[in-house]
Amino acid sequence: MPQAIGYAAQAADKELEYFEFERRDPTAEDVEIEIEYCGVCHSDLHQARNEWGGTVFPCVPGHEIVGKVTRVGSKVSKFKVGDTVGVGCMVDSCGHCHSCDEGHEQYCENGFVGTYNGEDKHLGGVTFGGYSNRITVKEGFVLKVSDKLDLAGVAPLLCAGITTYSPLRHWGVTKGHKVGVVGLGGLGHMAVKIASAMGAEVVLFTTSPGKVDDGKRLGADHVVISKDEEAMKEWTNSLDFILNTVAAPHDLDAYLSLLRLDGTMCLVGVPAEHHPSPAVFNLIAKRRSLAGSLIGGIAETQEMLDFCAEHGITSDIEMIAMDEINVAYERMLKSDVKYRFVIDMATLKQK
Ligand code: NAP
Ligand code: ZN
């Protein structure tokens, strides 16, 4: 079996460090990929530190993968050696439940296989993610990537892009809608770009005064400092939809009250602890909905990649070397990233 190298957390309280492991040889249905870039999602940090529970160590995070095909199995028809491809948060699902039939593999009733910390049906143990030099993935979970775009900037689309595109599409965001985006991090900055490309009037809510100019440059029509209660009040009962990307518990009522009649706030941030429960009256008073959304299906991810290619959308990134990952995690915790760290896998060397 091919040897792989990468970075892993050996325990929840340990920094990530160099790690050697094995990948499987491609089966008839598999695509083998040499990883060129991998984005750094806040979920990687949550899982490497076992903040959600259930992390199996060693844990190799990474689910925003872009690279080149190096081998394909005999039944693979969509990809050939040399193609530029992407892999997101899933590498398999049951393929026969209602959700899979409808192309919503992320809601697989039998549980999808995560790109990392999922059940590895081939080698046993858990799957290892994209903080590594190579990966072998079932063809149906590999995405086509246009190599006309900056590939390092494409990597974050595989999670941050689809996680924001899917709810914006599901709730029908379009021209004439006023859409709030809460938090300008990896997910939030993609939400601002995509909602703006969909034609919406975008209102960004940030806790960081230093991000106002960037928010506007990225496509927000208005930027509100969410700690400023007076500025928040100006938006009461005005927004059709809010996409909330915050990675920490916070007061949801402050945002629910900004929705107009029948408006929806969709949560995509998954903090380690629960948010304080919102006031029921705040929902009832304007028939508002509070919802959630998980990444997006494979067909929808391809649709998102094509949408981004058409609109020239990539992520604003800070490229890092593999051995800078622990510093990057600390900066992400301080909301100090513009706006996604991406690991240049050429910096990962055999020890
Ligand atoms: P990120 O880059 O760290 O961005 C989160 C942003 O939230 C920060 O930049 C900050 O923006 C804001 N924020 C952080 N702490 C806050 C606080 N205490 N109060 C208010 N705002 C705060 O993280 P990310 O990679 O975008 O991920 C965001 C969350 O989504 C994570 O919990 C991640 O696990 C989750 N996620 C969910 C899915 C899904 O399928 N649902 C997929 C991927 C990730 P400002 O500086 O602008 O305030
Ligand atoms: Zn992610």
mmCIF file of C-alpha atoms and ligand atoms in Angstrom:
data_model
loop_
_atom_site.group_PDB
_atom_site.id
_atom_site.type_symbol
_atom_site.label_atom_id
_atom_site.label_comp_id
_atom_site.label_asym_id
_atom_site.label_seq_id
_atom_site.Cartn_x
_atom_site.Cartn_y
_atom_site.Cartn_z
ATOM 1 C CA MET A 1 0.000 0.000 0.000
ATOM 2 C CA PRO A 2 1.226 3.528 -0.707
ATOM 3 C CA GLN A 3 2.924 5.281 2.175
ATOM 4 C CA ALA A 4 1.518 8.676 3.054
ATOM 5 C CA ILE A 5 2.863 11.471 5.202
ATOM 6 C CA GLY A 6 0.896 14.183 6.909
ATOM 7 C CA TYR A 7 0.228 16.078 10.137
ATOM 8 C CA ALA A 8 -1.856 14.576 12.920
ATOM 9 C CA ALA A 9 -3.044 15.396 16.414
ATOM 10 C CA GLN A 10 -2.088 12.479 18.690
ATOM 11 C CA ALA A 11 -4.421 13.673 21.482
ATOM 12 C CA ALA A 12 -6.898 16.506 22.114
ATOM 13 C CA ASP A 13 -4.367 18.521 24.100
ATOM 14 C CA LYS A 14 -1.424 17.949 21.740
ATOM 15 C CA GLU A 15 -0.276 20.105 18.855
ATOM 16 C CA LEU A 16 -0.376 18.622 15.359
ATOM 17 C CA GLU A 17 2.869 16.939 14.327
ATOM 18 C CA TYR A 18 4.455 14.920 11.517
ATOM 19 C CA PHE A 19 2.803 11.518 11.001
ATOM 20 C CA GLU A 20 3.311 8.573 8.627
ATOM 21 C CA PHE A 21 0.495 6.215 7.623
ATOM 22 C CA GLU A 22 -0.834 4.139 4.723
ATOM 23 C CA ARG A 23 -3.396 4.916 2.060
ATOM 24 C CA ARG A 24 -5.127 2.175 0.084
ATOM 25 C CA ASP A 25 -4.220 1.321 -3.479
ATOM 26 C CA PRO A 26 -7.071 2.480 -5.707
ATOM 27 C CA THR A 27 -9.865 -0.092 -6.127
ATOM 28 C CA ALA A 28 -11.650 -0.299 -9.515
ATOM 29 C CA GLU A 29 -13.845 2.663 -8.450
ATOM 30 C CA ASP A 30 -11.190 4.825 -6.834
ATOM 31 C CA VAL A 31 -9.197 7.887 -7.784
ATOM 32 C CA GLU A 32 -5.760 8.493 -6.248
ATOM 33 C CA ILE A 33 -4.871 12.150 -5.759
ATOM 34 C CA GLU A 34 -1.620 13.959 -5.028
ATOM 35 C CA ILE A 35 -2.728 16.773 -2.726
ATOM 36 C CA GLU A 36 -1.463 20.236 -3.682
ATOM 37 C CA TYR A 37 -3.467 22.446 -1.323
ATOM 38 C CA CYS A 38 -5.675 21.905 1.699
ATOM 39 C CA GLY A 39 -7.778 24.607 3.373
ATOM 40 C CA VAL A 40 -7.944 24.931 7.159
ATOM 41 C CA CYS A 41 -11.545 24.855 8.409
ATOM 42 C CA HIS A 42 -12.569 25.741 11.961
ATOM 43 C CA SER A 43 -14.113 22.238 12.064
ATOM 44 C CA ASP A 44 -10.563 20.833 11.779
ATOM 45 C CA LEU A 45 -9.672 22.616 15.004
ATOM 46 C CA HIS A 46 -12.932 21.567 16.749
ATOM 47 C CA GLN A 47 -12.214 17.923 15.848
ATOM 48 C CA ALA A 48 -8.442 17.867 16.460
ATOM 49 C CA ARG A 49 -9.161 19.158 19.986
ATOM 50 C CA ASN A 50 -12.143 16.796 20.429
ATOM 51 C CA GLU A 51 -14.448 19.751 21.129
ATOM 52 C CA TRP A 52 -17.437 17.890 19.673
ATOM 53 C CA GLY A 53 -16.508 14.560 21.302
ATOM 54 C CA GLY A 54 -15.907 11.362 19.332
ATOM 55 C CA THR A 55 -12.526 12.203 17.818
ATOM 56 C CA VAL A 56 -10.372 9.103 17.298
ATOM 57 C CA PHE A 57 -6.621 9.750 17.597
ATOM 58 C CA PRO A 58 -4.348 10.071 15.766
ATOM 59 C CA CYS A 59 -6.484 12.542 13.805
ATOM 60 C CA VAL A 60 -5.341 13.900 10.423
ATOM 61 C CA PRO A 61 -7.755 16.786 9.683
ATOM 62 C CA GLY A 62 -8.427 18.505 6.343
ATOM 63 C CA HIS A 63 -11.471 18.479 4.070
ATOM 64 C CA GLU A 64 -10.784 21.254 1.584
ATOM 65 C CA ILE A 65 -8.570 19.319 -0.796
ATOM 66 C CA VAL A 66 -7.341 20.192 -4.276
ATOM 67 C CA GLY A 67 -4.822 18.143 -6.227
ATOM 68 C CA LYS A 68 -3.927 16.140 -9.308
ATOM 69 C CA VAL A 69 -5.060 12.634 -10.216
ATOM 70 C CA THR A 70 -2.147 10.165 -10.128
ATOM 71 C CA ARG A 71 -3.957 6.824 -10.663
ATOM 72 C CA VAL A 72 -7.500 5.693 -11.471
ATOM 73 C CA GLY A 73 -9.248 2.337 -11.037
ATOM 74 C CA SER A 74 -10.428 0.306 -14.029
ATOM 75 C CA LYS A 75 -14.088 1.369 -13.709
ATOM 76 C CA VAL A 76 -13.398 5.083 -13.276
ATOM 77 C CA SER A 77 -14.852 7.011 -16.212
ATOM 78 C CA LYS A 78 -15.038 10.664 -15.121
ATOM 79 C CA PHE A 79 -11.353 11.237 -14.334
ATOM 80 C CA LYS A 80 -7.968 10.508 -15.847
ATOM 81 C CA VAL A 81 -4.377 10.870 -14.676
ATOM 82 C CA GLY A 82 -3.350 14.532 -14.568
ATOM 83 C CA ASP A 83 -6.850 15.978 -14.006
ATOM 84 C CA THR A 84 -7.256 18.715 -11.391
ATOM 85 C CA VAL A 85 -9.794 17.582 -8.803
ATOM 86 C CA GLY A 86 -11.239 18.423 -5.408
ATOM 87 C CA VAL A 87 -12.464 16.498 -2.367
ATOM 88 C CA GLY A 88 -14.657 18.028 0.337
ATOM 89 C CA CYS A 89 -16.046 16.798 3.649
ATOM 90 C CA MET A 90 -17.319 13.374 2.508
ATOM 91 C CA VAL A 91 -15.634 10.382 0.866
ATOM 92 C CA ASP A 92 -18.589 7.944 0.839
ATOM 93 C CA SER A 93 -22.230 7.393 1.857
ATOM 94 C CA CYS A 94 -24.622 4.421 1.744
ATOM 95 C CA GLY A 95 -25.805 5.300 -1.777
ATOM 96 C CA HIS A 96 -29.295 3.820 -1.384
ATOM 97 C CA CYS A 97 -31.249 5.701 1.275
ATOM 98 C CA HIS A 98 -33.812 8.404 0.515
ATOM 99 C CA SER A 99 -31.301 11.232 1.100
ATOM 100 C CA CYS A 100 -28.592 9.655 -1.090
ATOM 101 C CA ASP A 101 -31.178 8.981 -3.843
ATOM 102 C CA GLU A 102 -32.042 12.675 -3.807
ATOM 103 C CA GLY A 103 -28.393 13.747 -3.980
ATOM 104 C CA HIS A 104 -28.239 14.856 -0.339
ATOM 105 C CA GLU A 105 -25.382 12.535 0.647
ATOM 106 C CA GLN A 106 -24.557 14.830 3.571
ATOM 107 C CA TYR A 107 -27.868 13.775 5.157
ATOM 108 C CA CYS A 108 -27.309 10.046 4.418
ATOM 109 C CA GLU A 109 -29.668 8.141 6.730
ATOM 110 C CA ASN A 110 -26.950 5.586 7.410
ATOM 111 C CA GLY A 111 -24.310 8.244 7.992
ATOM 112 C CA PHE A 112 -21.879 9.566 5.409
ATOM 113 C CA VAL A 113 -18.170 8.764 5.713
ATOM 114 C CA GLY A 114 -16.289 11.912 6.691
ATOM 115 C CA THR A 115 -13.034 12.704 4.913
ATOM 116 C CA TYR A 116 -11.414 12.427 8.338
ATOM 117 C CA ASN A 117 -12.543 10.768 11.557
ATOM 118 C CA GLY A 118 -15.052 8.712 9.515
ATOM 119 C CA GLU A 119 -15.217 4.906 9.522
ATOM 120 C CA ASP A 120 -12.623 3.638 7.022
ATOM 121 C CA LYS A 121 -14.414 0.721 5.351
ATOM 122 C CA HIS A 122 -11.284 -0.310 3.427
ATOM 123 C CA LEU A 123 -8.443 -0.250 5.947
ATOM 124 C CA GLY A 124 -10.372 -0.263 9.243
ATOM 125 C CA GLY A 125 -10.016 2.463 11.862
ATOM 126 C CA VAL A 126 -10.829 6.014 10.846
ATOM 127 C CA THR A 127 -10.278 7.984 7.671
ATOM 128 C CA PHE A 128 -7.380 10.434 7.480
ATOM 129 C CA GLY A 129 -7.914 13.838 5.871
ATOM 130 C CA GLY A 130 -6.176 16.296 3.638
ATOM 131 C CA TYR A 131 -3.264 17.516 5.786
ATOM 132 C CA SER A 132 -1.223 14.969 3.846
ATOM 133 C CA ASN A 133 0.505 14.360 0.536
ATOM 134 C CA ARG A 134 -1.977 11.906 -1.035
ATOM 135 C CA ILE A 135 -5.473 10.465 -0.696
ATOM 136 C CA THR A 136 -7.518 7.708 -2.360
ATOM 137 C CA VAL A 137 -11.223 8.485 -2.830
ATOM 138 C CA LYS A 138 -14.224 6.798 -4.468
ATOM 139 C CA GLU A 139 -14.913 8.402 -7.861
ATOM 140 C CA GLY A 140 -18.431 9.522 -6.923
ATOM 141 C CA PHE A 141 -17.017 11.781 -4.178
ATOM 142 C CA VAL A 142 -14.380 13.470 -6.342
ATOM 143 C CA LEU A 143 -15.173 16.863 -7.913
ATOM 144 C CA LYS A 144 -13.980 18.381 -11.161
ATOM 145 C CA VAL A 145 -12.055 21.624 -10.663
ATOM 146 C CA SER A 146 -11.410 24.200 -13.360
ATOM 147 C CA ASP A 147 -7.646 24.804 -13.487
ATOM 148 C CA LYS A 148 -8.318 28.278 -14.862
ATOM 149 C CA LEU A 149 -8.883 29.438 -11.270
ATOM 150 C CA ASP A 150 -6.184 29.928 -8.637
ATOM 151 C CA LEU A 151 -6.122 26.432 -7.163
ATOM 152 C CA ALA A 152 -5.072 27.428 -3.647
ATOM 153 C CA GLY A 153 -8.081 29.788 -3.584
ATOM 154 C CA VAL A 154 -10.366 27.015 -4.855
ATOM 155 C CA ALA A 155 -9.525 24.596 -1.988
ATOM 156 C CA PRO A 156 -11.743 26.396 0.602
ATOM 157 C CA LEU A 157 -14.714 26.184 -1.751
ATOM 158 C CA LEU A 158 -14.849 22.432 -0.987
ATOM 159 C CA CYS A 159 -16.187 23.151 2.515
ATOM 160 C CA ALA A 160 -16.584 26.895 3.200
ATOM 161 C CA GLY A 161 -17.961 27.434 -0.316
ATOM 162 C CA ILE A 162 -20.518 24.629 -0.367
ATOM 163 C CA THR A 163 -21.599 25.116 3.272
ATOM 164 C CA THR A 164 -22.660 28.665 2.454
ATOM 165 C CA TYR A 165 -23.838 28.111 -1.149
ATOM 166 C CA SER A 166 -26.218 25.271 -0.174
ATOM 167 C CA PRO A 167 -28.410 27.207 2.307
ATOM 168 C CA LEU A 168 -28.337 30.351 0.147
ATOM 169 C CA ARG A 169 -29.714 28.225 -2.716
ATOM 170 C CA HIS A 170 -32.115 26.239 -0.536
ATOM 171 C CA TRP A 171 -33.753 29.402 0.815
ATOM 172 C CA GLY A 172 -33.891 30.858 -2.691
ATOM 173 C CA VAL A 173 -31.675 33.898 -2.172
ATOM 174 C CA THR A 174 -31.837 36.119 -5.240
ATOM 175 C CA LYS A 175 -31.956 39.683 -6.485
ATOM 176 C CA GLY A 176 -34.203 41.863 -4.333
ATOM 177 C CA HIS A 177 -33.458 39.935 -1.112
ATOM 178 C CA LYS A 178 -31.754 41.487 1.879
ATOM 179 C CA VAL A 179 -29.398 38.880 3.298
ATOM 180 C CA GLY A 180 -27.462 39.069 6.563
ATOM 181 C CA VAL A 181 -24.159 37.231 7.013
ATOM 182 C CA VAL A 182 -22.922 36.851 10.600
ATOM 183 C CA GLY A 183 -19.155 36.478 11.122
ATOM 184 C CA LEU A 184 -16.437 37.261 8.588
ATOM 185 C CA GLY A 185 -14.258 34.155 8.802
ATOM 186 C CA GLY A 186 -13.725 31.346 6.298
ATOM 187 C CA LEU A 187 -17.413 30.541 5.841
ATOM 188 C CA GLY A 188 -18.611 34.128 6.275
ATOM 189 C CA HIS A 189 -16.398 35.636 3.594
ATOM 190 C CA MET A 190 -17.558 32.973 1.109
ATOM 191 C CA ALA A 191 -21.182 33.703 2.087
ATOM 192 C CA VAL A 192 -20.652 37.412 1.380
ATOM 193 C CA LYS A 193 -19.135 36.702 -2.053
ATOM 194 C CA ILE A 194 -21.723 34.108 -3.072
ATOM 195 C CA ALA A 195 -24.821 35.959 -1.799
ATOM 196 C CA SER A 196 -23.594 39.073 -3.554
ATOM 197 C CA ALA A 197 -23.058 37.104 -6.811
ATOM 198 C CA MET A 198 -26.616 35.764 -6.447
ATOM 199 C CA GLY A 199 -27.794 39.391 -6.589
ATOM 200 C CA ALA A 200 -28.775 39.916 -2.949
ATOM 201 C CA GLU A 201 -28.224 43.080 -0.927
ATOM 202 C CA VAL A 202 -25.745 41.833 1.667
ATOM 203 C CA VAL A 203 -25.456 43.079 5.248
ATOM 204 C CA LEU A 204 -22.394 41.786 7.078
ATOM 205 C CA PHE A 205 -22.424 41.573 10.884
ATOM 206 C CA THR A 206 -18.965 41.393 12.428
ATOM 207 C CA THR A 207 -17.502 41.690 15.906
ATOM 208 C CA SER A 208 -14.239 42.982 14.393
ATOM 209 C CA PRO A 209 -14.140 46.718 13.532
ATOM 210 C CA GLY A 210 -10.943 46.034 11.543
ATOM 211 C CA LYS A 211 -12.906 43.979 8.998
ATOM 212 C CA VAL A 212 -15.292 46.737 7.806
ATOM 213 C CA ASP A 213 -13.327 47.732 4.693
ATOM 214 C CA ASP A 214 -12.655 44.120 3.735
ATOM 215 C CA GLY A 215 -16.335 43.275 4.174
ATOM 216 C CA LYS A 216 -17.233 45.916 1.602
ATOM 217 C CA ARG A 217 -14.441 44.884 -0.753
ATOM 218 C CA LEU A 218 -15.658 41.285 -0.591
ATOM 219 C CA GLY A 219 -19.160 42.331 -1.656
ATOM 220 C CA ALA A 220 -21.136 43.453 1.408
ATOM 221 C CA ASP A 221 -23.352 46.494 0.748
ATOM 222 C CA HIS A 222 -23.440 47.337 4.461
ATOM 223 C CA VAL A 223 -21.264 46.344 7.406
ATOM 224 C CA VAL A 224 -22.603 46.466 10.962
ATOM 225 C CA ILE A 225 -20.470 46.098 14.096
ATOM 226 C CA SER A 226 -22.623 43.637 16.010
ATOM 227 C CA LYS A 227 -21.533 44.930 19.436
ATOM 228 C CA ASP A 228 -23.097 48.323 18.582
ATOM 229 C CA GLU A 229 -26.711 47.938 19.784
ATOM 230 C CA GLU A 230 -27.927 51.131 18.112
ATOM 231 C CA ALA A 231 -26.486 50.103 14.740
ATOM 232 C CA MET A 232 -28.092 46.667 15.139
ATOM 233 C CA LYS A 233 -31.528 48.202 15.860
ATOM 234 C CA GLU A 234 -31.513 49.983 12.502
ATOM 235 C CA TRP A 235 -31.926 46.584 10.823
ATOM 236 C CA THR A 236 -34.880 45.372 12.941
ATOM 237 C CA ASN A 237 -37.565 43.513 10.898
ATOM 238 C CA SER A 238 -35.694 44.069 7.643
ATOM 239 C CA LEU A 239 -33.806 40.947 6.515
ATOM 240 C CA ASP A 240 -35.237 38.103 4.410
ATOM 241 C CA PHE A 241 -32.553 35.621 5.373
ATOM 242 C CA ILE A 242 -29.554 35.419 7.695
ATOM 243 C CA LEU A 243 -26.668 32.977 7.390
ATOM 244 C CA ASN A 244 -24.974 32.701 10.769
ATOM 245 C CA THR A 245 -21.420 31.296 10.599
ATOM 246 C CA VAL A 246 -20.210 32.072 14.125
ATOM 247 C CA ALA A 247 -18.057 29.361 15.713
ATOM 248 C CA ALA A 248 -18.890 30.282 19.340
ATOM 249 C CA PRO A 249 -22.076 30.443 21.454
ATOM 250 C CA HIS A 250 -23.756 33.852 21.263
ATOM 251 C CA ASP A 251 -27.127 35.587 21.668
ATOM 252 C CA LEU A 252 -29.274 34.465 18.725
ATOM 253 C CA ASP A 253 -32.098 36.885 19.612
ATOM 254 C CA ALA A 254 -29.975 39.838 18.580
ATOM 255 C CA TYR A 255 -30.163 38.473 15.009
ATOM 256 C CA LEU A 256 -33.617 36.836 14.993
ATOM 257 C CA SER A 257 -35.191 40.227 15.685
ATOM 258 C CA LEU A 258 -33.629 41.555 12.472
ATOM 259 C CA LEU A 259 -35.685 39.137 10.321
ATOM 260 C CA ARG A 260 -38.801 40.394 8.596
ATOM 261 C CA LEU A 261 -42.106 38.471 8.456
ATOM 262 C CA ASP A 262 -41.420 34.822 7.461
ATOM 263 C CA GLY A 263 -37.650 35.374 7.488
ATOM 264 C CA THR A 264 -35.244 32.554 8.303
ATOM 265 C CA MET A 265 -31.942 32.491 10.139
ATOM 266 C CA CYS A 266 -29.878 29.443 9.202
ATOM 267 C CA LEU A 267 -27.066 28.382 11.541
ATOM 268 C CA VAL A 268 -24.011 26.754 10.017
ATOM 269 C CA GLY A 269 -21.525 27.398 12.827
ATOM 270 C CA VAL A 270 -21.178 24.430 15.196
ATOM 271 C CA PRO A 271 -19.788 25.776 18.478
ATOM 272 C CA ALA A 272 -18.468 23.374 21.086
ATOM 273 C CA GLU A 273 -21.179 24.549 23.533
ATOM 274 C CA HIS A 274 -24.834 25.388 22.881
ATOM 275 C CA HIS A 275 -26.101 28.882 22.190
ATOM 276 C CA PRO A 276 -28.367 30.300 24.897
ATOM 277 C CA SER A 277 -31.927 29.390 23.810
ATOM 278 C CA PRO A 278 -33.593 32.183 21.817
ATOM 279 C CA ALA A 279 -36.876 33.742 23.025
ATOM 280 C CA VAL A 280 -39.836 31.906 21.517
ATOM 281 C CA PHE A 281 -41.756 35.175 21.251
ATOM 282 C CA ASN A 282 -39.106 36.446 18.876
ATOM 283 C CA LEU A 283 -40.026 33.635 16.459
ATOM 284 C CA ILE A 284 -43.806 33.852 16.937
ATOM 285 C CA ALA A 285 -44.046 37.620 16.543
ATOM 286 C CA LYS A 286 -43.050 37.521 12.873
ATOM 287 C CA ARG A 287 -43.484 33.798 11.965
ATOM 288 C CA ARG A 288 -39.693 33.582 11.852
ATOM 289 C CA SER A 289 -37.752 30.345 11.425
ATOM 290 C CA LEU A 290 -34.501 29.217 12.984
ATOM 291 C CA ALA A 291 -32.817 26.526 10.870
ATOM 292 C CA GLY A 292 -29.555 24.702 10.312
ATOM 293 C CA SER A 293 -27.708 23.311 7.313
ATOM 294 C CA LEU A 294 -24.894 20.810 6.816
ATOM 295 C CA ILE A 295 -22.347 21.233 3.968
ATOM 296 C CA GLY A 296 -24.030 20.229 0.652
ATOM 297 C CA GLY A 297 -24.500 17.215 -1.630
ATOM 298 C CA ILE A 298 -21.984 16.116 -4.262
ATOM 299 C CA ALA A 299 -24.000 17.312 -7.284
ATOM 300 C CA GLU A 300 -24.628 20.611 -5.521
ATOM 301 C CA THR A 301 -20.909 20.932 -4.729
ATOM 302 C CA GLN A 302 -20.139 20.546 -8.448
ATOM 303 C CA GLU A 303 -22.843 23.151 -9.194
ATOM 304 C CA MET A 304 -21.204 25.508 -6.651
ATOM 305 C CA LEU A 305 -17.736 24.993 -8.178
ATOM 306 C CA ASP A 306 -19.160 25.764 -11.624
ATOM 307 C CA PHE A 307 -21.018 28.826 -10.254
ATOM 308 C CA CYS A 308 -17.802 30.103 -8.667
ATOM 309 C CA ALA A 309 -15.805 29.477 -11.866
ATOM 310 C CA GLU A 310 -18.446 31.382 -13.860
ATOM 311 C CA HIS A 311 -18.397 34.317 -11.422
ATOM 312 C CA GLY A 312 -14.615 34.239 -10.871
ATOM 313 C CA ILE A 313 -15.085 33.513 -7.172
ATOM 314 C CA THR A 314 -12.300 31.988 -5.079
ATOM 315 C CA SER A 315 -11.430 32.296 -1.414
ATOM 316 C CA ASP A 316 -9.183 35.066 -0.063
ATOM 317 C CA ILE A 317 -6.392 33.042 1.445
ATOM 318 C CA GLU A 318 -3.269 33.181 3.557
ATOM 319 C CA MET A 319 -0.945 30.438 2.383
ATOM 320 C CA ILE A 320 0.942 28.624 5.122
ATOM 321 C CA ALA A 321 3.566 25.891 5.299
ATOM 322 C CA MET A 322 2.482 22.603 6.879
ATOM 323 C CA ASP A 323 4.587 23.205 9.989
ATOM 324 C CA GLU A 324 2.794 26.532 10.622
ATOM 325 C CA ILE A 325 -0.528 24.791 11.293
ATOM 326 C CA ASN A 326 -0.453 25.110 15.089
ATOM 327 C CA VAL A 327 0.126 28.873 14.901
ATOM 328 C CA ALA A 328 -2.667 29.095 12.323
ATOM 329 C CA TYR A 329 -5.083 27.373 14.745
ATOM 330 C CA GLU A 330 -4.280 29.905 17.472
ATOM 331 C CA ARG A 331 -4.822 32.788 15.063
ATOM 332 C CA MET A 332 -8.121 31.296 13.873
ATOM 333 C CA LEU A 333 -9.312 31.219 17.492
ATOM 334 C CA LYS A 334 -8.658 34.964 17.674
ATOM 335 C CA SER A 335 -10.683 35.550 14.438
ATOM 336 C CA ASP A 336 -7.353 36.637 12.941
ATOM 337 C CA VAL A 337 -7.390 35.109 9.464
ATOM 338 C CA LYS A 338 -7.959 36.809 6.109
ATOM 339 C CA TYR A 339 -9.943 34.822 5.368
ATOM 340 C CA ARG A 340 -8.855 31.203 5.077
ATOM 341 C CA PHE A 341 -5.543 29.531 5.791
ATOM 342 C CA VAL A 342 -4.508 27.163 3.021
ATOM 343 C CA ILE A 343 -1.630 24.713 3.430
ATOM 344 C CA ASP A 344 0.827 24.520 0.531
ATOM 345 C CA MET A 345 1.418 20.772 0.530
ATOM 346 C CA ALA A 346 4.741 21.186 -1.305
ATOM 347 C CA THR A 347 6.082 22.253 2.125
ATOM 348 C CA LEU A 348 5.312 18.827 3.626
ATOM 349 C CA LYS A 349 8.526 16.791 3.430
ATOM 350 C CA GLN A 350 9.404 13.245 4.464
ATOM 351 C CA LYS A 351 11.387 13.172 7.732
HETATM 352 P P1 NAP B 1 -13.700 31.009 11.344
HETATM 353 O O1 NAP B 1 -12.897 31.226 10.127
HETATM 354 O O2 NAP B 1 -13.030 30.927 12.674
HETATM 355 O O3 NAP B 1 -14.842 32.143 11.365
HETATM 356 C C1 NAP B 1 -15.768 32.283 12.401
HETATM 357 C C2 NAP B 1 -16.075 33.782 12.565
HETATM 358 O O4 NAP B 1 -17.084 33.915 13.572
HETATM 359 C C3 NAP B 1 -14.918 34.601 13.070
HETATM 360 O O5 NAP B 1 -14.051 35.040 12.055
HETATM 361 C C4 NAP B 1 -15.624 35.786 13.726
HETATM 362 O O6 NAP B 1 -16.006 36.733 12.733
HETATM 363 C C5 NAP B 1 -16.884 35.150 14.262
HETATM 364 N N1 NAP B 1 -16.766 34.861 15.697
HETATM 365 C C6 NAP B 1 -15.859 34.071 16.295
HETATM 366 N N2 NAP B 1 -16.059 34.049 17.613
HETATM 367 C C7 NAP B 1 -17.128 34.805 17.853
HETATM 368 C C8 NAP B 1 -17.859 35.157 19.026
HETATM 369 N N3 NAP B 1 -17.487 34.717 20.232
HETATM 370 N N4 NAP B 1 -18.944 35.952 18.893
HETATM 371 C C9 NAP B 1 -19.310 36.387 17.681
HETATM 372 N N5 NAP B 1 -18.640 36.110 16.540
HETATM 373 C C10 NAP B 1 -17.578 35.332 16.637
HETATM 374 O O7 NAP B 1 -14.523 29.641 11.237
HETATM 375 P P2 NAP B 1 -15.139 28.919 9.919
HETATM 376 O O8 NAP B 1 -14.144 27.958 9.390
HETATM 377 O O9 NAP B 1 -15.766 29.933 9.057
HETATM 378 O O10 NAP B 1 -16.259 28.012 10.605
HETATM 379 C C11 NAP B 1 -17.343 28.611 11.312
HETATM 380 C C12 NAP B 1 -18.135 27.541 12.029
HETATM 381 O O11 NAP B 1 -18.829 26.748 11.046
HETATM 382 C C13 NAP B 1 -17.310 26.537 12.839
HETATM 383 O O12 NAP B 1 -18.015 26.243 14.040
HETATM 384 C C14 NAP B 1 -17.246 25.309 11.946
HETATM 385 O O13 NAP B 1 -17.061 24.115 12.658
HETATM 386 C C15 NAP B 1 -18.617 25.370 11.321
HETATM 387 N N6 NAP B 1 -18.774 24.630 10.060
HETATM 388 C C16 NAP B 1 -19.992 24.094 9.822
HETATM 389 C C17 NAP B 1 -20.242 23.439 8.631
HETATM 390 C C18 NAP B 1 -21.604 22.902 8.338
HETATM 391 O O14 NAP B 1 -21.733 22.029 7.483
HETATM 392 N N7 NAP B 1 -22.637 23.394 8.985
HETATM 393 C C19 NAP B 1 -19.213 23.313 7.689
HETATM 394 C C20 NAP B 1 -17.979 23.895 7.953
HETATM 395 C C21 NAP B 1 -17.770 24.565 9.145
HETATM 396 P P3 NAP B 1 -15.951 38.334 13.002
HETATM 397 O O15 NAP B 1 -14.530 38.630 13.354
HETATM 398 O O16 NAP B 1 -16.394 38.894 11.719
HETATM 399 O O17 NAP B 1 -16.926 38.584 14.116
HETATM 400 ZN ZN ZN B 2 -15.094 22.484 6.979
#
